PDB file of C-alpha atoms in Angstrom:
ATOM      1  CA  UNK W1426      80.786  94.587 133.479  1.00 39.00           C
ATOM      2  CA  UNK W1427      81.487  97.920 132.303  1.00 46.00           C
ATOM      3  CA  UNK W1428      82.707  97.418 128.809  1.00 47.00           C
ATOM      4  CA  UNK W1429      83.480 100.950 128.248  1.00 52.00           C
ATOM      5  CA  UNK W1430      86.264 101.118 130.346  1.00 54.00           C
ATOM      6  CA  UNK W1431      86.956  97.067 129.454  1.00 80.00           C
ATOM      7  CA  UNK W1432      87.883  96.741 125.732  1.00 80.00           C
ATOM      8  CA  UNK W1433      89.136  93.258 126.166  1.00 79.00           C
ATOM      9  CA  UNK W1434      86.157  92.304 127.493  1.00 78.00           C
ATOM     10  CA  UNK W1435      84.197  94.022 124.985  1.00 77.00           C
ATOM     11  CA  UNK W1436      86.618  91.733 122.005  1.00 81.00           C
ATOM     12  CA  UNK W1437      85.737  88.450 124.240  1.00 77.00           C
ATOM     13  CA  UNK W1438      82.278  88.996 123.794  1.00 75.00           C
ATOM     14  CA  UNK W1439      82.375  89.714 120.556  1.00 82.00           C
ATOM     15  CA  UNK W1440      84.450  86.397 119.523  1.00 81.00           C
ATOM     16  CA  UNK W1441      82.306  84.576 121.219  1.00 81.00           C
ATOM     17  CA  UNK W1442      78.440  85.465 119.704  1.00 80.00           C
ATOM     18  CA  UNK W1443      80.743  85.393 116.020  1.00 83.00           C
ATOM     19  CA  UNK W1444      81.987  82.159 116.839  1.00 82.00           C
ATOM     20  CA  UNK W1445      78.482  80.970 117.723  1.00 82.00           C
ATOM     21  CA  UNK W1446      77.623  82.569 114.651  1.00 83.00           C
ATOM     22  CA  UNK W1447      80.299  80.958 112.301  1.00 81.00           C
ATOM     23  CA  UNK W1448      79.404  77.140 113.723  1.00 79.00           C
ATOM     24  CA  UNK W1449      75.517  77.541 113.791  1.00 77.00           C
ATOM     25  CA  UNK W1450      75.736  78.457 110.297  1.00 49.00           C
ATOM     26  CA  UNK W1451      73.788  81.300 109.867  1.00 45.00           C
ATOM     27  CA  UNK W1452      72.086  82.342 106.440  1.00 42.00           C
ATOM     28  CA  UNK W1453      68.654  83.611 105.845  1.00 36.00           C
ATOM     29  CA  UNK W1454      65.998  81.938 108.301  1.00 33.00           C
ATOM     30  CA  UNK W1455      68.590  81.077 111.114  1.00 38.00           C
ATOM     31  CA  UNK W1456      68.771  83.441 114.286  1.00 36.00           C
ATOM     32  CA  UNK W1457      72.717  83.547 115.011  1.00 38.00           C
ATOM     33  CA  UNK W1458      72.968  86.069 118.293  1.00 38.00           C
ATOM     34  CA  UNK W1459      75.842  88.351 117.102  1.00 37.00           C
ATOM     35  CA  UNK W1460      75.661  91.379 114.919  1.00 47.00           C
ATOM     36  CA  UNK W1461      72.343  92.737 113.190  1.00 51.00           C
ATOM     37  CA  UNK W1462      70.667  89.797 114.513  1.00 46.00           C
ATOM     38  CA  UNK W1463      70.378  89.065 117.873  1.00 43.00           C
ATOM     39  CA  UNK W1464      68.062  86.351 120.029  1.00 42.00           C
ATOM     40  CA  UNK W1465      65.610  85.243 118.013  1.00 41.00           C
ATOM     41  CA  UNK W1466      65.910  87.449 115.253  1.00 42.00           C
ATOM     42  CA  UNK W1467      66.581  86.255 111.567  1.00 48.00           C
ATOM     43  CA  UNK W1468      69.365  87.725 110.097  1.00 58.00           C
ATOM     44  CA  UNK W1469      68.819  90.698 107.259  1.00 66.00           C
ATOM     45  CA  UNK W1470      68.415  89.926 103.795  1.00 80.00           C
ATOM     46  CA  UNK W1471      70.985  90.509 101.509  1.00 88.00           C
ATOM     47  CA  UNK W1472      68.146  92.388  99.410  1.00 86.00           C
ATOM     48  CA  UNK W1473      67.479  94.532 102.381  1.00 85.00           C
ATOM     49  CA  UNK W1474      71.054  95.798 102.778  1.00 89.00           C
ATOM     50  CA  UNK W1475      71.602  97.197  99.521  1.00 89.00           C
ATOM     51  CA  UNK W1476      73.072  93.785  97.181  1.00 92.00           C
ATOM     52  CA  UNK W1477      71.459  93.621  93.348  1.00 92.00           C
ATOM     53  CA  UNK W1478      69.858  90.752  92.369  1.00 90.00           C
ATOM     54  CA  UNK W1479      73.080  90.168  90.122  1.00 92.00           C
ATOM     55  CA  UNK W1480      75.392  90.632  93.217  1.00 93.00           C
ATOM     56  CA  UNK W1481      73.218  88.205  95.541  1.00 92.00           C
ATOM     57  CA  UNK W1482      73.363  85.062  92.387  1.00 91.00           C
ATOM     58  CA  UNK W1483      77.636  85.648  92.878  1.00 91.00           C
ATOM     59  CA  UNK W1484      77.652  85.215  96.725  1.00 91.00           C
ATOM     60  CA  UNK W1485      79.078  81.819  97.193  1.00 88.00           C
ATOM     61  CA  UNK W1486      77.042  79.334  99.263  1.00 85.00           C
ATOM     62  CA  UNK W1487      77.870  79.531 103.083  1.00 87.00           C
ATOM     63  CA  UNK W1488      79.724  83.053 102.861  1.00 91.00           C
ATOM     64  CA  UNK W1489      76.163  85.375 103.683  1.00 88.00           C
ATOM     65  CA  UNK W1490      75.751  84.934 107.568  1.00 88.00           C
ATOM     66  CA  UNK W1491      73.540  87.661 107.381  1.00 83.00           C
ATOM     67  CA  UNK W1492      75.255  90.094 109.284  1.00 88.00           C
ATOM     68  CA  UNK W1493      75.572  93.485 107.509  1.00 90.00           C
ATOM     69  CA  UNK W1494      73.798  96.510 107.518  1.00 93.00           C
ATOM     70  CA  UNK W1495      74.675  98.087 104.100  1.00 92.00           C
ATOM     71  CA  UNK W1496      76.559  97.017 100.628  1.00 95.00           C
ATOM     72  CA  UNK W1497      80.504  98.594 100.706  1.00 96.00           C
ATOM     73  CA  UNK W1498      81.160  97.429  97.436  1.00 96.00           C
ATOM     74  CA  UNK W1499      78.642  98.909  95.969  1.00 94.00           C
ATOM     75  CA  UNK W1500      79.747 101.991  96.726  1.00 95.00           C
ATOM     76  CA  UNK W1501      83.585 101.164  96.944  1.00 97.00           C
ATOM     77  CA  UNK W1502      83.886 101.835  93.051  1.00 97.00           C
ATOM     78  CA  UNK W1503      86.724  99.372  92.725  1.00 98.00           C
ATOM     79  CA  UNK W1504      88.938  98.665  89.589  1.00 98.00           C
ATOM     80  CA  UNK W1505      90.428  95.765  87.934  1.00 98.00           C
ATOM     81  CA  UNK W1506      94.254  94.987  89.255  1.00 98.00           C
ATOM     82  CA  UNK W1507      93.352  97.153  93.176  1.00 98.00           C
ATOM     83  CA  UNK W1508      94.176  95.883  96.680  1.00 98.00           C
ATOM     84  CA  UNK W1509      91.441  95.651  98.795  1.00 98.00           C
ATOM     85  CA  UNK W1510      91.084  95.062 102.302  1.00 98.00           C
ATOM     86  CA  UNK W1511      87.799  93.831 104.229  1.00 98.00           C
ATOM     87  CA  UNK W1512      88.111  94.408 107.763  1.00 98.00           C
ATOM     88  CA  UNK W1513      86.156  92.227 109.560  1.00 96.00           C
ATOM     89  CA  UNK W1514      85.603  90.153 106.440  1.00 96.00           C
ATOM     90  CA  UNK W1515      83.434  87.034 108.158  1.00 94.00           C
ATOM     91  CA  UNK W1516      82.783  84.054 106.150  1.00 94.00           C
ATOM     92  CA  UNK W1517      83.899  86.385 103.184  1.00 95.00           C
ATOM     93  CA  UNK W1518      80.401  87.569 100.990  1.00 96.00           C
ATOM     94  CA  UNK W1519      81.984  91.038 100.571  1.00 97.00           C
ATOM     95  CA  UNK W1520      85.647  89.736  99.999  1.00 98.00           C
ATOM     96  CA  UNK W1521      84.384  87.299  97.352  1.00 97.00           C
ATOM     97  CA  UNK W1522      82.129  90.195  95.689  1.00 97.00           C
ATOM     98  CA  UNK W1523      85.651  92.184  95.502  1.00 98.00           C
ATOM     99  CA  UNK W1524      87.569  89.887  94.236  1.00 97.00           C
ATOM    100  CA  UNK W1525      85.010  89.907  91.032  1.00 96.00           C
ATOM    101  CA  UNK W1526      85.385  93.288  91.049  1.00 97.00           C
ATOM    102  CA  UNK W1527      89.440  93.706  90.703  1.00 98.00           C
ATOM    103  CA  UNK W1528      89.985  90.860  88.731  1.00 97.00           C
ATOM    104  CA  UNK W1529      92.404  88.067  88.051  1.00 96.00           C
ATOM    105  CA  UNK W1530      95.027  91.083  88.798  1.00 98.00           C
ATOM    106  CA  UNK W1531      93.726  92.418  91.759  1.00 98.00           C
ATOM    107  CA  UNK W1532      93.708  91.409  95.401  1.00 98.00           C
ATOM    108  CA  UNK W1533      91.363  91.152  98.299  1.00 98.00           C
ATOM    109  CA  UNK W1534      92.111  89.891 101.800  1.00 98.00           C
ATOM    110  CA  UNK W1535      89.793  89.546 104.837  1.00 98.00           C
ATOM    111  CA  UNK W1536      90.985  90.009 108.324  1.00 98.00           C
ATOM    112  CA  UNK W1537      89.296  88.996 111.104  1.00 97.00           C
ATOM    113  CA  UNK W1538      89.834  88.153 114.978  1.00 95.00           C
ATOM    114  CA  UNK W1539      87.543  84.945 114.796  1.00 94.00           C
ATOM    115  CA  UNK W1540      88.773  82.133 113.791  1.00 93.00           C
ATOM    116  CA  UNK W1541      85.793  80.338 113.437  1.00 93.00           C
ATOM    117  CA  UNK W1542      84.998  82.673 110.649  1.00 94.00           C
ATOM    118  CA  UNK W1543      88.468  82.626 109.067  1.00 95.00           C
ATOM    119  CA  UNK W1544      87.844  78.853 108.513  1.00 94.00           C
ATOM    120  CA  UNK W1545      84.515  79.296 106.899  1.00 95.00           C
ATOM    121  CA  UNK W1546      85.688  82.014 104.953  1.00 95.00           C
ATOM    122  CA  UNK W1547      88.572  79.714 103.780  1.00 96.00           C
ATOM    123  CA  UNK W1548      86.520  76.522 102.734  1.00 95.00           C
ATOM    124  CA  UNK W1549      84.623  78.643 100.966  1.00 94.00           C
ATOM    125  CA  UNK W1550      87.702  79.746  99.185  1.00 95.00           C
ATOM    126  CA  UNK W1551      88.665  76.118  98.414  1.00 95.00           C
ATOM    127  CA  UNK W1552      85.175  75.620  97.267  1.00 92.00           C
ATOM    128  CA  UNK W1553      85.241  78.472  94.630  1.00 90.00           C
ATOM    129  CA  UNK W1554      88.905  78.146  93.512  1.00 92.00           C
ATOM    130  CA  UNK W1555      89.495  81.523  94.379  1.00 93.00           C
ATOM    131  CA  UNK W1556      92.902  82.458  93.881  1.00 93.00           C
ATOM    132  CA  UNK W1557      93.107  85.886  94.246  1.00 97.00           C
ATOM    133  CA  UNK W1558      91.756  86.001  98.068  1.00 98.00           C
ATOM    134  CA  UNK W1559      93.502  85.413 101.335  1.00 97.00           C
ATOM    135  CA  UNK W1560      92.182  85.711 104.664  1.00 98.00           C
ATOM    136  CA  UNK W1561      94.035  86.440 107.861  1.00 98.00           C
ATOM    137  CA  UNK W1562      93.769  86.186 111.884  1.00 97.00           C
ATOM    138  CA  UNK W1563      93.921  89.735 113.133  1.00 97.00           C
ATOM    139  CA  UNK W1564      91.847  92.659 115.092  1.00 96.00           C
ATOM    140  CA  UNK W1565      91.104  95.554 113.149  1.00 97.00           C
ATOM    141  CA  UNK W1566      93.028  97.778 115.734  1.00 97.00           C
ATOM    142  CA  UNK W1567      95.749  96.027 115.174  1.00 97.00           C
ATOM    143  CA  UNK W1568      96.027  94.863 111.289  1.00 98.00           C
ATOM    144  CA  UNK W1569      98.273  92.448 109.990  1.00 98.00           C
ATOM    145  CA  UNK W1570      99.364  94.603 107.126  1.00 98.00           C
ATOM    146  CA  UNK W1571     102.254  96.513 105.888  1.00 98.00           C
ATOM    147  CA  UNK W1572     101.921 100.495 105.735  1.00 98.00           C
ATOM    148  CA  UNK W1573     100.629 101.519 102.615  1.00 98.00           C
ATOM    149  CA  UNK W1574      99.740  98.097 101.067  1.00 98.00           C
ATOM    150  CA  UNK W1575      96.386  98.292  99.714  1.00 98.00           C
ATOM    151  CA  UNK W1576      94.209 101.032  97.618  1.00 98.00           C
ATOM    152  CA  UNK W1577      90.880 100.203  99.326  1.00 98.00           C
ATOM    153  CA  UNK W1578      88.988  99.362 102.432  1.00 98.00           C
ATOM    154  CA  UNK W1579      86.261  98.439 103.282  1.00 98.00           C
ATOM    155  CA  UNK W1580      83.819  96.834 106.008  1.00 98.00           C
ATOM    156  CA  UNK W1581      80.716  95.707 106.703  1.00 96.00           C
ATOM    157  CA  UNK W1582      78.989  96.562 109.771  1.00 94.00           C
ATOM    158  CA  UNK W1583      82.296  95.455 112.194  1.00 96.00           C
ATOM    159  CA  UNK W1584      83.723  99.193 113.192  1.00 97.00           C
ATOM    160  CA  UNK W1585      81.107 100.329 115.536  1.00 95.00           C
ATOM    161  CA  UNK W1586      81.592  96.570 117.396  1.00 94.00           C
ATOM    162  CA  UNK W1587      85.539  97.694 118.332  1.00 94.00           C
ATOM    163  CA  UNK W1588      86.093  99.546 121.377  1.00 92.00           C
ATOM    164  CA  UNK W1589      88.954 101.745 120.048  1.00 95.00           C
ATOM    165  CA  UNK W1590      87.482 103.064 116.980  1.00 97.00           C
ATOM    166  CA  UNK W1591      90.578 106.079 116.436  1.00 98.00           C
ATOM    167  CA  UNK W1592      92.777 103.219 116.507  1.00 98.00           C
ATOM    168  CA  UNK W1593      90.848 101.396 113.709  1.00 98.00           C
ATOM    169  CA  UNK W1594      90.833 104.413 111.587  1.00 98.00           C
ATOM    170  CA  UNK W1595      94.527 105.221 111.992  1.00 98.00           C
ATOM    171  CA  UNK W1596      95.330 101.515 111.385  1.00 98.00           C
ATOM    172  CA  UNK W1597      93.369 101.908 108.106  1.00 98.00           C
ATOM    173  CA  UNK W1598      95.251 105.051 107.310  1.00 98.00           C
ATOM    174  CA  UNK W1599      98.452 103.488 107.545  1.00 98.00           C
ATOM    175  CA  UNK W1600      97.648 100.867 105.572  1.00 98.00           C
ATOM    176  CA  UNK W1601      95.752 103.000 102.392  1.00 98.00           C
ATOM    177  CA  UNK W1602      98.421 103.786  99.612  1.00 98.00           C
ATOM    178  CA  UNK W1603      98.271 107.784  99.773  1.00 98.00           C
ATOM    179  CA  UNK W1604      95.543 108.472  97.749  1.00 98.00           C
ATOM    180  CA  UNK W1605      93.503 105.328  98.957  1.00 98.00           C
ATOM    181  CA  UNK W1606      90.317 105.137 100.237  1.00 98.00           C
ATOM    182  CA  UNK W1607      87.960 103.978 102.589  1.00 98.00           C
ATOM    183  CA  UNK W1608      84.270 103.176 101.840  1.00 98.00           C
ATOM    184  CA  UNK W1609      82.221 101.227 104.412  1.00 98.00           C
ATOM    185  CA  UNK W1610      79.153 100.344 105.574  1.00 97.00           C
ATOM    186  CA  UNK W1611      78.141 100.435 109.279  1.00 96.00           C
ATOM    187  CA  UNK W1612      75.732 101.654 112.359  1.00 96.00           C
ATOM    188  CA  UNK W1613      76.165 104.992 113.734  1.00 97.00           C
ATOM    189  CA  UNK W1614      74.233 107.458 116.274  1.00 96.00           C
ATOM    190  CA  UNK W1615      71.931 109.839 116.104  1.00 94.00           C
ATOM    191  CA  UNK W1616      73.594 111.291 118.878  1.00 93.00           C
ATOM    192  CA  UNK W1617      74.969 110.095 122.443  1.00 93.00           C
ATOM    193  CA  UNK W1618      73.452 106.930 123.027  1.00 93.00           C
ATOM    194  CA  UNK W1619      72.182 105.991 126.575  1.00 91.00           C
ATOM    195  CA  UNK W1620      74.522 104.533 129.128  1.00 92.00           C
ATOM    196  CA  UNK W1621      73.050 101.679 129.503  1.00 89.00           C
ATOM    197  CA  UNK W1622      72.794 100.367 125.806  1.00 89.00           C
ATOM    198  CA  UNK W1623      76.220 101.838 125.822  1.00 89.00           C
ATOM    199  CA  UNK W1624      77.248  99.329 128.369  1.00 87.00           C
ATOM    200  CA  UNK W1625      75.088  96.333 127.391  1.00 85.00           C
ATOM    201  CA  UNK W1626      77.690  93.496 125.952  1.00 82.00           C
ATOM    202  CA  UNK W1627      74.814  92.079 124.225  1.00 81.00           C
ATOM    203  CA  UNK W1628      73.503  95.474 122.627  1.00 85.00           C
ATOM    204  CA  UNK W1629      76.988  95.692 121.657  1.00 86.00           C
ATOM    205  CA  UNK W1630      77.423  92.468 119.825  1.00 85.00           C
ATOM    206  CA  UNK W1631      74.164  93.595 118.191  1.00 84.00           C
ATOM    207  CA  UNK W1632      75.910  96.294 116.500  1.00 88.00           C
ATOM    208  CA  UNK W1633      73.627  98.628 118.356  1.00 90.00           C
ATOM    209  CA  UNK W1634      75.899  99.610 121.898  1.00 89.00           C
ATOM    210  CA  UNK W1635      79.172 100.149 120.297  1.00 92.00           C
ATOM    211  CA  UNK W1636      77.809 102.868 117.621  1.00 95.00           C
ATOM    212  CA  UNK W1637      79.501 105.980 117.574  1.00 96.00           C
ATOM    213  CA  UNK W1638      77.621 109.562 116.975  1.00 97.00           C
ATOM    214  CA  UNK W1639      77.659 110.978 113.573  1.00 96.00           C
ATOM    215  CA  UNK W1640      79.922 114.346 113.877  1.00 97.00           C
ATOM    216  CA  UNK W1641      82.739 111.929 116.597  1.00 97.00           C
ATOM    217  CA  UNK W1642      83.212 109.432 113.656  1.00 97.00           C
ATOM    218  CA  UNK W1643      83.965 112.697 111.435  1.00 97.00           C
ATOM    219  CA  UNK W1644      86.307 113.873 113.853  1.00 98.00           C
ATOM    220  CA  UNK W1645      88.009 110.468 114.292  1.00 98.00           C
ATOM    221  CA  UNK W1646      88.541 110.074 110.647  1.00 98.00           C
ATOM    222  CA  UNK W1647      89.705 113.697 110.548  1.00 98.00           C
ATOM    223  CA  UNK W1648      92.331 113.062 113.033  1.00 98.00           C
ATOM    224  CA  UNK W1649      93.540 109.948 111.717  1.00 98.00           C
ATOM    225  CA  UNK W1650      94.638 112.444 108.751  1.00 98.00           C
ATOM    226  CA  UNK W1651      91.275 111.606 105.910  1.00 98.00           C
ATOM    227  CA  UNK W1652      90.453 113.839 103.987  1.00 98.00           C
ATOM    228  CA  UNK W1653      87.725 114.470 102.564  1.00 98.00           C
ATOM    229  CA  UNK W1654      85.291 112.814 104.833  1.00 98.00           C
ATOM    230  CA  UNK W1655      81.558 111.804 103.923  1.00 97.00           C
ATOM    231  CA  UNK W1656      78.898 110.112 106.553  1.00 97.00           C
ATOM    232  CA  UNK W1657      75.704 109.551 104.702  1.00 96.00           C
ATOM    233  CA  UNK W1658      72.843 107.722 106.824  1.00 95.00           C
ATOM    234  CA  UNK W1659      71.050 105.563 105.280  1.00 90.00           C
ATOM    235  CA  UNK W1660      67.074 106.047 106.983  1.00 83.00           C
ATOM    236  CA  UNK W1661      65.354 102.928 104.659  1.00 83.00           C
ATOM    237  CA  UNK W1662      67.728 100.904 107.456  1.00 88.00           C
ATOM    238  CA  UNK W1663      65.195 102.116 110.522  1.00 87.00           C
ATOM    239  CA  UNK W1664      63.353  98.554 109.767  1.00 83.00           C
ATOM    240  CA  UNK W1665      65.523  96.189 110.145  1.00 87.00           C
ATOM    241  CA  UNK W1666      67.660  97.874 112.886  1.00 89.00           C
ATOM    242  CA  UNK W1667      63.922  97.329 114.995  1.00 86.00           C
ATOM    243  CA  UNK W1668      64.357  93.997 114.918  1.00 84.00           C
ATOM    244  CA  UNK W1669      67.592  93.912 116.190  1.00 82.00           C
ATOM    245  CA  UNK W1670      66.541  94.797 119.641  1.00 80.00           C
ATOM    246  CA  UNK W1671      62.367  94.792 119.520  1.00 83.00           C
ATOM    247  CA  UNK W1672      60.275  97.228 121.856  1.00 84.00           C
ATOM    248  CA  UNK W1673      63.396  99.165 122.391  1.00 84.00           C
ATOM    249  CA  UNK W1674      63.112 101.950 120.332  1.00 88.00           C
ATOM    250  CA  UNK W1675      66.422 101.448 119.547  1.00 89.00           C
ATOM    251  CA  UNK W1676      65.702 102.490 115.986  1.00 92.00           C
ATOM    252  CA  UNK W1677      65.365 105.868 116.705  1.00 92.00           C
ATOM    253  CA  UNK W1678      68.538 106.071 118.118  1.00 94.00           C
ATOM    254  CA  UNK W1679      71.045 104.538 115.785  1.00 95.00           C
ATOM    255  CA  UNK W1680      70.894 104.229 111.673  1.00 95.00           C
ATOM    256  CA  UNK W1681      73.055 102.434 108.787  1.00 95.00           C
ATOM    257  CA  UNK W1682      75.446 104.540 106.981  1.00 96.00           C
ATOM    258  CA  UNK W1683      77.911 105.101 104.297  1.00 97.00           C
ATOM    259  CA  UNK W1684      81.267 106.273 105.549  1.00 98.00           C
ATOM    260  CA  UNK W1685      83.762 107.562 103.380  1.00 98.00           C
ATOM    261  CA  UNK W1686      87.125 108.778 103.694  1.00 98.00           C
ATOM    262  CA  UNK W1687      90.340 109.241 101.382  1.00 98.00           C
ATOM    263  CA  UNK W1688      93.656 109.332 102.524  1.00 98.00           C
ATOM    264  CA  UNK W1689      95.306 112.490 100.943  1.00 98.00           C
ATOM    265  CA  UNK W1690      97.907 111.954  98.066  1.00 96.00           C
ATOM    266  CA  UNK W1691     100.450 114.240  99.048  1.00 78.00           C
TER     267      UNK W1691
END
């Protein structure tokens, strides 16, 4: 299968390892097979990626799957009474962080194209009482937003799994307030990866085969109209990206980073 030239297959496969992921529960000591965590590999450690001790106590029970590779709100810089959106958002541990963060007046929803996930996200919801979260079915090329409806967004480790990455960012644009921004976490290149890592459906579910080289990602944001535009990798991430796909070298070749763009005011 060449999923380059196959984005639907490239979506299929990733429902399905998230799927697996959202029903076999996840959490630190399982080994669910989708992103940053593959096979037989735990998941990473909430300490790992970035999350204060303080940020780690508020993370509601069932919502880390282990599946990030950085911390977005913790470098998101939200406000009390802002719209946020979490693309990608899981069984929610960055949407409930958020929703902390922005207050009884403020807003966060989580899209995402699994449903499995959507219905973990949502008991865990109904388990906190949240009331200022909502979660909702939708791919991230395709969000189920109005045009200029939130001030933030942000994402943990989902971008580099989609297989039309300029769509994502001009979805995102559209949806930022002018003068909104973006501030994410994800995996990136070092620099063209190899064809067949490119092409592997697992690598990509891994978070490792759909990752985009450093200076494209600046150009896609560019032409999606952001400006300015920041990609910061994040090297203390070459450990656990090993164990994503051992023996490979594969840590040499991609890294965790900080993206962030603004959509101009004017």
């Amino acid at each position: 299968m060449n999923t380059k030239t196959n984005p639907n297959a490239v979506r299929a496969a990733v429902r399905k390892a998230y799927g697996k992921v959202a029903q076999g529960g996840g959490g630190a000591g399982a080994a669910p097979p989708g992103c940053c965590g593959g096979g037989d590999v735990a998941p990473v450690d909430a300490a790992r990626l970035g999350y204060s001790p303080a940020e780690r106590e508020a993370i509601p029970a069932g919502a880390d799957l282990g599946l990030g590779c950085g911390n977005p709100t913790g470098i998101a810089g939200l406000a009390p009474g802002e719209t946020v959106l979490d693309l990608g958002c899981g069984a929610g541990m960055d949407v409930f962080l958020a929703a902390r963060q922005v207050g009884a007046t403020g807003r966060v929803i989580g899209v995402d194209m699994t449903p499995e996930m959507l219905a973990r996200a949502r008991e865990n919801a109904a388990r906190q009482g949240a009331v200022n979260v909502e979660f909702r079915l939708g791919e991230i090329e395709h969000l189920p937003l109005a045009d200029a409806s939130v001030d933030v967004v942000i994402s943990n480790c989902v971008v580099n799994l989609s297989p039309d990455k300029p769509q994502v960012f001009r979805e995102v644009f559209r949806v930022l307030r002018p003068g909104g921004r973006m501030a994410i976490s994800d995996v990136v290149a070092r620099g063209e990866l190899p064809r067949e890592i490119q092409d592997n459906p697992a690598l990509i579910a891994t978070c490792v085969g759909g990752a985009a080289p450093i200076d494209a990602l600046r150009r896609m944001l560019a032409l999606a109209g952001f400006d300015p535009v920041r990609v910061t990798p994040r090297d203390g991430s070459r450990d656990f990206i090993r164990d994503w796909a051992p023996g490979t070298g594969i840590e040499e070749m991609v890294v965790s980073a900080t993206i962030e763009a603004v959509r101009p005011a004017g």
